[in-house]
């Protein structure tokens, strides 16, 4: 890939802070990470609905959806997953600049890739939400039948089966979807946003 040259940053006259003030809440990314079937999509969808209902401006980026468009040229090799997460970090950064509480739901299995996104966004605007769920429980749920295919050898390099998932070390929030209900998980994240002053 060639790098762009002769490009100059052009500032806007409306700042992120002004957008946040108009919205009446701060902006940040809620970075959901966890195994396939752990509940990233389910929890982020329910959480976004609740946030929207209380007047928070949101947008949700989901692995399956983004891989249909922006990242349709990427597969599941380690290099492609890294590029997937790099692009999502950049898109999330733009959305946070636009004043949105941005919810991303990607397996994002590599710590280094998540930490790169954290560094890009900055500590205050990157909230890592570890969707913790045992691989056994995810496999039992198998909402898309992918674990079955992975066990049968029809999918190679499936996260948790024959590809790694590196657990977060110090996530801002952990939800345990094999122990908590969906409603409890959503509430844990809302409590965090309120306690840390992101939303009123
Ligand atoms: N090999 C392999 N490993 C893991 N997942 C696979 C694979 N092949 C396809 N899928 C489907 O792709 C979804 C994961 O995409 P992500 O963009 O979140 O993955 S990653 O962050 O780049 O690792 C994942 O969606 P979720 O189940 O929502 O996590 C799967 O439906
Ligand atoms: N407490 C829970 N929280 C979230 N999802 C749950 C819970 N209990 C069962 N589920 C089910 O687990 C599955 C999670 O799938 P999904 O949200 O697509 O996960 P992911 O996006 O991480 O792949 C769904 O079928 C959901 O209904």
PDB file of C-alpha atoms in Angstrom, residues 28-192:
ATOM      1  CA  UNK A  28     -16.210   7.966  23.787  1.00  0.00           C
ATOM      2  CA  UNK A  29     -15.939   4.517  22.306  1.00  0.00           C
ATOM      3  CA  UNK A  30     -17.328   1.520  24.143  1.00  0.00           C
ATOM      4  CA  UNK A  31     -15.026  -1.158  22.751  1.00  0.00           C
ATOM      5  CA  UNK A  32     -16.750  -4.529  23.193  1.00  0.00           C
ATOM      6  CA  UNK A  33     -14.371  -7.467  22.882  1.00  0.00           C
ATOM      7  CA  UNK A  34     -14.977 -11.171  23.370  1.00  0.00           C
ATOM      8  CA  UNK A  35     -15.404 -14.532  21.722  1.00  0.00           C
ATOM      9  CA  UNK A  36     -17.869 -15.193  18.929  1.00  0.00           C
ATOM     10  CA  UNK A  37     -21.224 -15.810  20.599  1.00  0.00           C
ATOM     11  CA  UNK A  38     -20.178 -14.118  23.867  1.00  0.00           C
ATOM     12  CA  UNK A  39     -22.876 -11.467  23.412  1.00  0.00           C
ATOM     13  CA  UNK A  40     -21.096  -8.422  21.946  1.00  0.00           C
ATOM     14  CA  UNK A  41     -23.854  -7.771  19.408  1.00  0.00           C
ATOM     15  CA  UNK A  42     -26.749  -8.605  21.738  1.00  0.00           C
ATOM     16  CA  UNK A  43     -25.495  -6.425  24.606  1.00  0.00           C
ATOM     17  CA  UNK A  44     -24.381  -3.514  22.413  1.00  0.00           C
ATOM     18  CA  UNK A  45     -27.705  -3.457  20.553  1.00  0.00           C
ATOM     19  CA  UNK A  46     -29.703  -3.414  23.813  1.00  0.00           C
ATOM     20  CA  UNK A  47     -27.380  -0.830  25.349  1.00  0.00           C
ATOM     21  CA  UNK A  48     -27.579   1.453  22.318  1.00  0.00           C
ATOM     22  CA  UNK A  49     -31.378   1.323  22.478  1.00  0.00           C
ATOM     23  CA  UNK A  50     -31.360   2.374  26.146  1.00  0.00           C
ATOM     24  CA  UNK A  51     -28.844   5.145  25.554  1.00  0.00           C
ATOM     25  CA  UNK A  52     -30.838   6.443  22.589  1.00  0.00           C
ATOM     26  CA  UNK A  53     -33.992   6.489  24.697  1.00  0.00           C
ATOM     27  CA  UNK A  54     -32.353   8.729  27.293  1.00  0.00           C
ATOM     28  CA  UNK A  55     -31.158  11.170  24.630  1.00  0.00           C
ATOM     29  CA  UNK A  56     -27.571  10.006  24.101  1.00  0.00           C
ATOM     30  CA  UNK A  57     -26.264  10.323  20.527  1.00  0.00           C
ATOM     31  CA  UNK A  58     -24.881   6.935  19.541  1.00  0.00           C
ATOM     32  CA  UNK A  59     -23.615   4.846  16.665  1.00  0.00           C
ATOM     33  CA  UNK A  60     -22.808   1.143  16.610  1.00  0.00           C
ATOM     34  CA  UNK A  61     -20.178  -0.585  14.484  1.00  0.00           C
ATOM     35  CA  UNK A  62     -20.493  -4.371  14.325  1.00  0.00           C
ATOM     36  CA  UNK A  63     -18.007  -6.918  12.930  1.00  0.00           C
ATOM     37  CA  UNK A  64     -20.467  -8.770  10.754  1.00  0.00           C
ATOM     38  CA  UNK A  65     -21.881  -5.528   9.299  1.00  0.00           C
ATOM     39  CA  UNK A  66     -18.599  -3.714   8.697  1.00  0.00           C
ATOM     40  CA  UNK A  67     -17.164  -6.793   7.006  1.00  0.00           C
ATOM     41  CA  UNK A  68     -19.984  -6.499   4.422  1.00  0.00           C
ATOM     42  CA  UNK A  69     -18.772  -3.049   3.375  1.00  0.00           C
ATOM     43  CA  UNK A  70     -15.758  -1.062   4.549  1.00  0.00           C
ATOM     44  CA  UNK A  71     -13.740  -4.184   5.363  1.00  0.00           C
ATOM     45  CA  UNK A  72     -15.121  -6.616   2.796  1.00  0.00           C
ATOM     46  CA  UNK A  73     -11.623  -7.201   1.411  1.00  0.00           C
ATOM     47  CA  UNK A  74     -10.408  -8.619   4.746  1.00  0.00           C
ATOM     48  CA  UNK A  75     -10.464 -12.208   5.988  1.00  0.00           C
ATOM     49  CA  UNK A  76      -9.480 -13.765   9.300  1.00  0.00           C
ATOM     50  CA  UNK A  77      -5.710 -14.179   9.040  1.00  0.00           C
ATOM     51  CA  UNK A  78      -3.860 -12.476  11.917  1.00  0.00           C
ATOM     52  CA  UNK A  79      -2.774  -9.699   9.517  1.00  0.00           C
ATOM     53  CA  UNK A  80      -6.308  -9.108   8.238  1.00  0.00           C
ATOM     54  CA  UNK A  81      -7.743  -9.047  11.764  1.00  0.00           C
ATOM     55  CA  UNK A  82      -5.099  -6.466  12.718  1.00  0.00           C
ATOM     56  CA  UNK A  83      -6.022  -4.317   9.699  1.00  0.00           C
ATOM     57  CA  UNK A  84      -9.724  -4.770  10.500  1.00  0.00           C
ATOM     58  CA  UNK A  85      -9.192  -3.444  14.010  1.00  0.00           C
ATOM     59  CA  UNK A  86      -6.884  -0.643  12.845  1.00  0.00           C
ATOM     60  CA  UNK A  87      -9.583   0.657  10.484  1.00  0.00           C
ATOM     61  CA  UNK A  88     -12.286   0.347  13.137  1.00  0.00           C
ATOM     62  CA  UNK A  89     -10.109   2.289  15.564  1.00  0.00           C
ATOM     63  CA  UNK A  90      -9.761   5.071  12.991  1.00  0.00           C
ATOM     64  CA  UNK A  91     -13.491   5.125  12.185  1.00  0.00           C
ATOM     65  CA  UNK A  92     -14.378   5.095  15.883  1.00  0.00           C
ATOM     66  CA  UNK A  93     -11.980   7.984  16.427  1.00  0.00           C
ATOM     67  CA  UNK A  94     -13.837  10.046  13.800  1.00  0.00           C
ATOM     68  CA  UNK A  95     -17.177   9.177  15.389  1.00  0.00           C
ATOM     69  CA  UNK A  96     -15.955  10.209  18.823  1.00  0.00           C
ATOM     70  CA  UNK A  97     -14.715  13.458  17.268  1.00  0.00           C
ATOM     71  CA  UNK A  98     -18.242  13.863  15.872  1.00  0.00           C
ATOM     72  CA  UNK A  99     -19.546  13.736  19.457  1.00  0.00           C
ATOM     73  CA  UNK A 100     -21.025  10.247  19.449  1.00  0.00           C
ATOM     74  CA  UNK A 101     -20.987   7.512  22.053  1.00  0.00           C
ATOM     75  CA  UNK A 102     -19.685   4.861  19.683  1.00  0.00           C
ATOM     76  CA  UNK A 103     -20.215   1.164  20.357  1.00  0.00           C
ATOM     77  CA  UNK A 104     -17.899  -1.268  18.560  1.00  0.00           C
ATOM     78  CA  UNK A 105     -18.565  -5.011  18.607  1.00  0.00           C
ATOM     79  CA  UNK A 106     -15.583  -6.894  17.205  1.00  0.00           C
ATOM     80  CA  UNK A 107     -13.864  -9.988  18.548  1.00  0.00           C
ATOM     81  CA  UNK A 108     -10.614  -7.957  18.436  1.00  0.00           C
ATOM     82  CA  UNK A 109      -8.655 -10.952  19.708  1.00  0.00           C
ATOM     83  CA  UNK A 110      -5.215  -9.340  19.919  1.00  0.00           C
ATOM     84  CA  UNK A 111      -4.280  -7.193  22.902  1.00  0.00           C
ATOM     85  CA  UNK A 112      -1.782  -5.206  20.873  1.00  0.00           C
ATOM     86  CA  UNK A 113      -4.452  -4.235  18.330  1.00  0.00           C
ATOM     87  CA  UNK A 114      -6.885  -3.124  21.047  1.00  0.00           C
ATOM     88  CA  UNK A 115      -4.112  -1.194  22.777  1.00  0.00           C
ATOM     89  CA  UNK A 116      -3.298   0.591  19.525  1.00  0.00           C
ATOM     90  CA  UNK A 117      -6.911   1.740  19.324  1.00  0.00           C
ATOM     91  CA  UNK A 118      -6.741   2.792  22.991  1.00  0.00           C
ATOM     92  CA  UNK A 119      -3.664   4.882  22.282  1.00  0.00           C
ATOM     93  CA  UNK A 120      -5.296   6.501  19.247  1.00  0.00           C
ATOM     94  CA  UNK A 121      -8.465   7.420  21.148  1.00  0.00           C
ATOM     95  CA  UNK A 122      -6.753   8.277  24.430  1.00  0.00           C
ATOM     96  CA  UNK A 123      -7.480   6.840  27.874  1.00  0.00           C
ATOM     97  CA  UNK A 124     -10.550   9.018  28.563  1.00  0.00           C
ATOM     98  CA  UNK A 125     -12.260   8.154  25.318  1.00  0.00           C
ATOM     99  CA  UNK A 126     -11.578   4.430  25.153  1.00  0.00           C
ATOM    100  CA  UNK A 127     -13.704   2.217  27.357  1.00  0.00           C
ATOM    101  CA  UNK A 128     -12.822  -1.443  26.953  1.00  0.00           C
ATOM    102  CA  UNK A 129     -15.800  -3.675  27.705  1.00  0.00           C
ATOM    103  CA  UNK A 130     -14.779  -7.290  28.113  1.00  0.00           C
ATOM    104  CA  UNK A 131     -17.701  -9.544  27.253  1.00  0.00           C
ATOM    105  CA  UNK A 132     -16.556 -12.516  29.268  1.00  0.00           C
ATOM    106  CA  UNK A 133     -18.084 -15.885  28.505  1.00  0.00           C
ATOM    107  CA  UNK A 134     -16.506 -19.324  28.549  1.00  0.00           C
ATOM    108  CA  UNK A 135     -15.807 -20.921  25.193  1.00  0.00           C
ATOM    109  CA  UNK A 136     -17.997 -23.833  26.349  1.00  0.00           C
ATOM    110  CA  UNK A 137     -20.984 -21.530  26.863  1.00  0.00           C
ATOM    111  CA  UNK A 138     -20.364 -19.760  23.529  1.00  0.00           C
ATOM    112  CA  UNK A 139     -20.157 -23.114  21.800  1.00  0.00           C
ATOM    113  CA  UNK A 140     -23.348 -24.261  23.484  1.00  0.00           C
ATOM    114  CA  UNK A 141     -25.139 -21.121  22.211  1.00  0.00           C
ATOM    115  CA  UNK A 142     -23.541 -21.265  18.760  1.00  0.00           C
ATOM    116  CA  UNK A 143     -26.081 -18.746  17.373  1.00  0.00           C
ATOM    117  CA  UNK A 144     -24.683 -18.929  13.826  1.00  0.00           C
ATOM    118  CA  UNK A 145     -23.599 -22.575  13.794  1.00  0.00           C
ATOM    119  CA  UNK A 146     -19.972 -21.481  13.339  1.00  0.00           C
ATOM    120  CA  UNK A 147     -18.498 -23.484  16.251  1.00  0.00           C
ATOM    121  CA  UNK A 148     -20.025 -26.596  14.763  1.00  0.00           C
ATOM    122  CA  UNK A 149     -18.382 -25.809  11.433  1.00  0.00           C
ATOM    123  CA  UNK A 150     -15.064 -25.036  13.147  1.00  0.00           C
ATOM    124  CA  UNK A 151     -15.158 -28.349  15.041  1.00  0.00           C
ATOM    125  CA  UNK A 152     -15.907 -30.129  11.784  1.00  0.00           C
ATOM    126  CA  UNK A 153     -12.852 -28.458  10.218  1.00  0.00           C
ATOM    127  CA  UNK A 154     -14.999 -26.473   7.771  1.00  0.00           C
ATOM    128  CA  UNK A 155     -13.701 -23.160   9.173  1.00  0.00           C
ATOM    129  CA  UNK A 156      -9.983 -22.907   9.882  1.00  0.00           C
ATOM    130  CA  UNK A 157      -8.545 -20.430  12.383  1.00  0.00           C
ATOM    131  CA  UNK A 158     -11.742 -19.925  14.366  1.00  0.00           C
ATOM    132  CA  UNK A 159     -11.243 -17.803  17.485  1.00  0.00           C
ATOM    133  CA  UNK A 160     -11.302 -19.894  20.668  1.00  0.00           C
ATOM    134  CA  UNK A 161     -10.976 -23.180  18.759  1.00  0.00           C
ATOM    135  CA  UNK A 162      -7.813 -22.977  16.672  1.00  0.00           C
ATOM    136  CA  UNK A 163      -7.062 -19.243  16.772  1.00  0.00           C
ATOM    137  CA  UNK A 164      -6.187 -17.243  19.894  1.00  0.00           C
ATOM    138  CA  UNK A 165      -8.224 -14.835  21.996  1.00  0.00           C
ATOM    139  CA  UNK A 166      -6.102 -12.680  24.282  1.00  0.00           C
ATOM    140  CA  UNK A 167      -8.150 -11.629  27.293  1.00  0.00           C
ATOM    141  CA  UNK A 168      -8.069  -7.958  28.337  1.00  0.00           C
ATOM    142  CA  UNK A 169      -5.759  -7.331  31.299  1.00  0.00           C
ATOM    143  CA  UNK A 170      -7.385  -4.242  32.803  1.00  0.00           C
ATOM    144  CA  UNK A 171     -10.670  -3.586  30.993  1.00  0.00           C
ATOM    145  CA  UNK A 172     -12.676  -0.605  32.251  1.00  0.00           C
ATOM    146  CA  UNK A 173     -15.776  -2.818  32.387  1.00  0.00           C
ATOM    147  CA  UNK A 174     -16.286  -6.591  32.493  1.00  0.00           C
ATOM    148  CA  UNK A 175     -19.632  -8.239  31.909  1.00  0.00           C
ATOM    149  CA  UNK A 176     -20.109 -11.962  32.343  1.00  0.00           C
ATOM    150  CA  UNK A 177     -22.849 -13.054  30.020  1.00  0.00           C
ATOM    151  CA  UNK A 178     -22.766 -16.676  31.190  1.00  0.00           C
ATOM    152  CA  UNK A 179     -23.547 -15.456  34.731  1.00  0.00           C
ATOM    153  CA  UNK A 180     -25.513 -12.221  34.273  1.00  0.00           C
ATOM    154  CA  UNK A 181     -28.749 -11.514  32.438  1.00  0.00           C
ATOM    155  CA  UNK A 182     -28.748  -9.204  29.423  1.00  0.00           C
ATOM    156  CA  UNK A 183     -30.455  -6.494  31.490  1.00  0.00           C
ATOM    157  CA  UNK A 184     -27.794  -6.747  34.221  1.00  0.00           C
ATOM    158  CA  UNK A 185     -24.985  -6.459  31.667  1.00  0.00           C
ATOM    159  CA  UNK A 186     -26.545  -3.379  30.078  1.00  0.00           C
ATOM    160  CA  UNK A 187     -26.959  -1.775  33.507  1.00  0.00           C
ATOM    161  CA  UNK A 188     -23.304  -2.389  34.430  1.00  0.00           C
ATOM    162  CA  UNK A 189     -22.192  -0.367  31.394  1.00  0.00           C
ATOM    163  CA  UNK A 190     -24.734   2.421  31.999  1.00  0.00           C
ATOM    164  CA  UNK A 191     -23.592   2.655  35.636  1.00  0.00           C
ATOM    165  CA  UNK A 192     -19.984   3.017  34.479  1.00  0.00           C
TER     166      UNK A 192
END
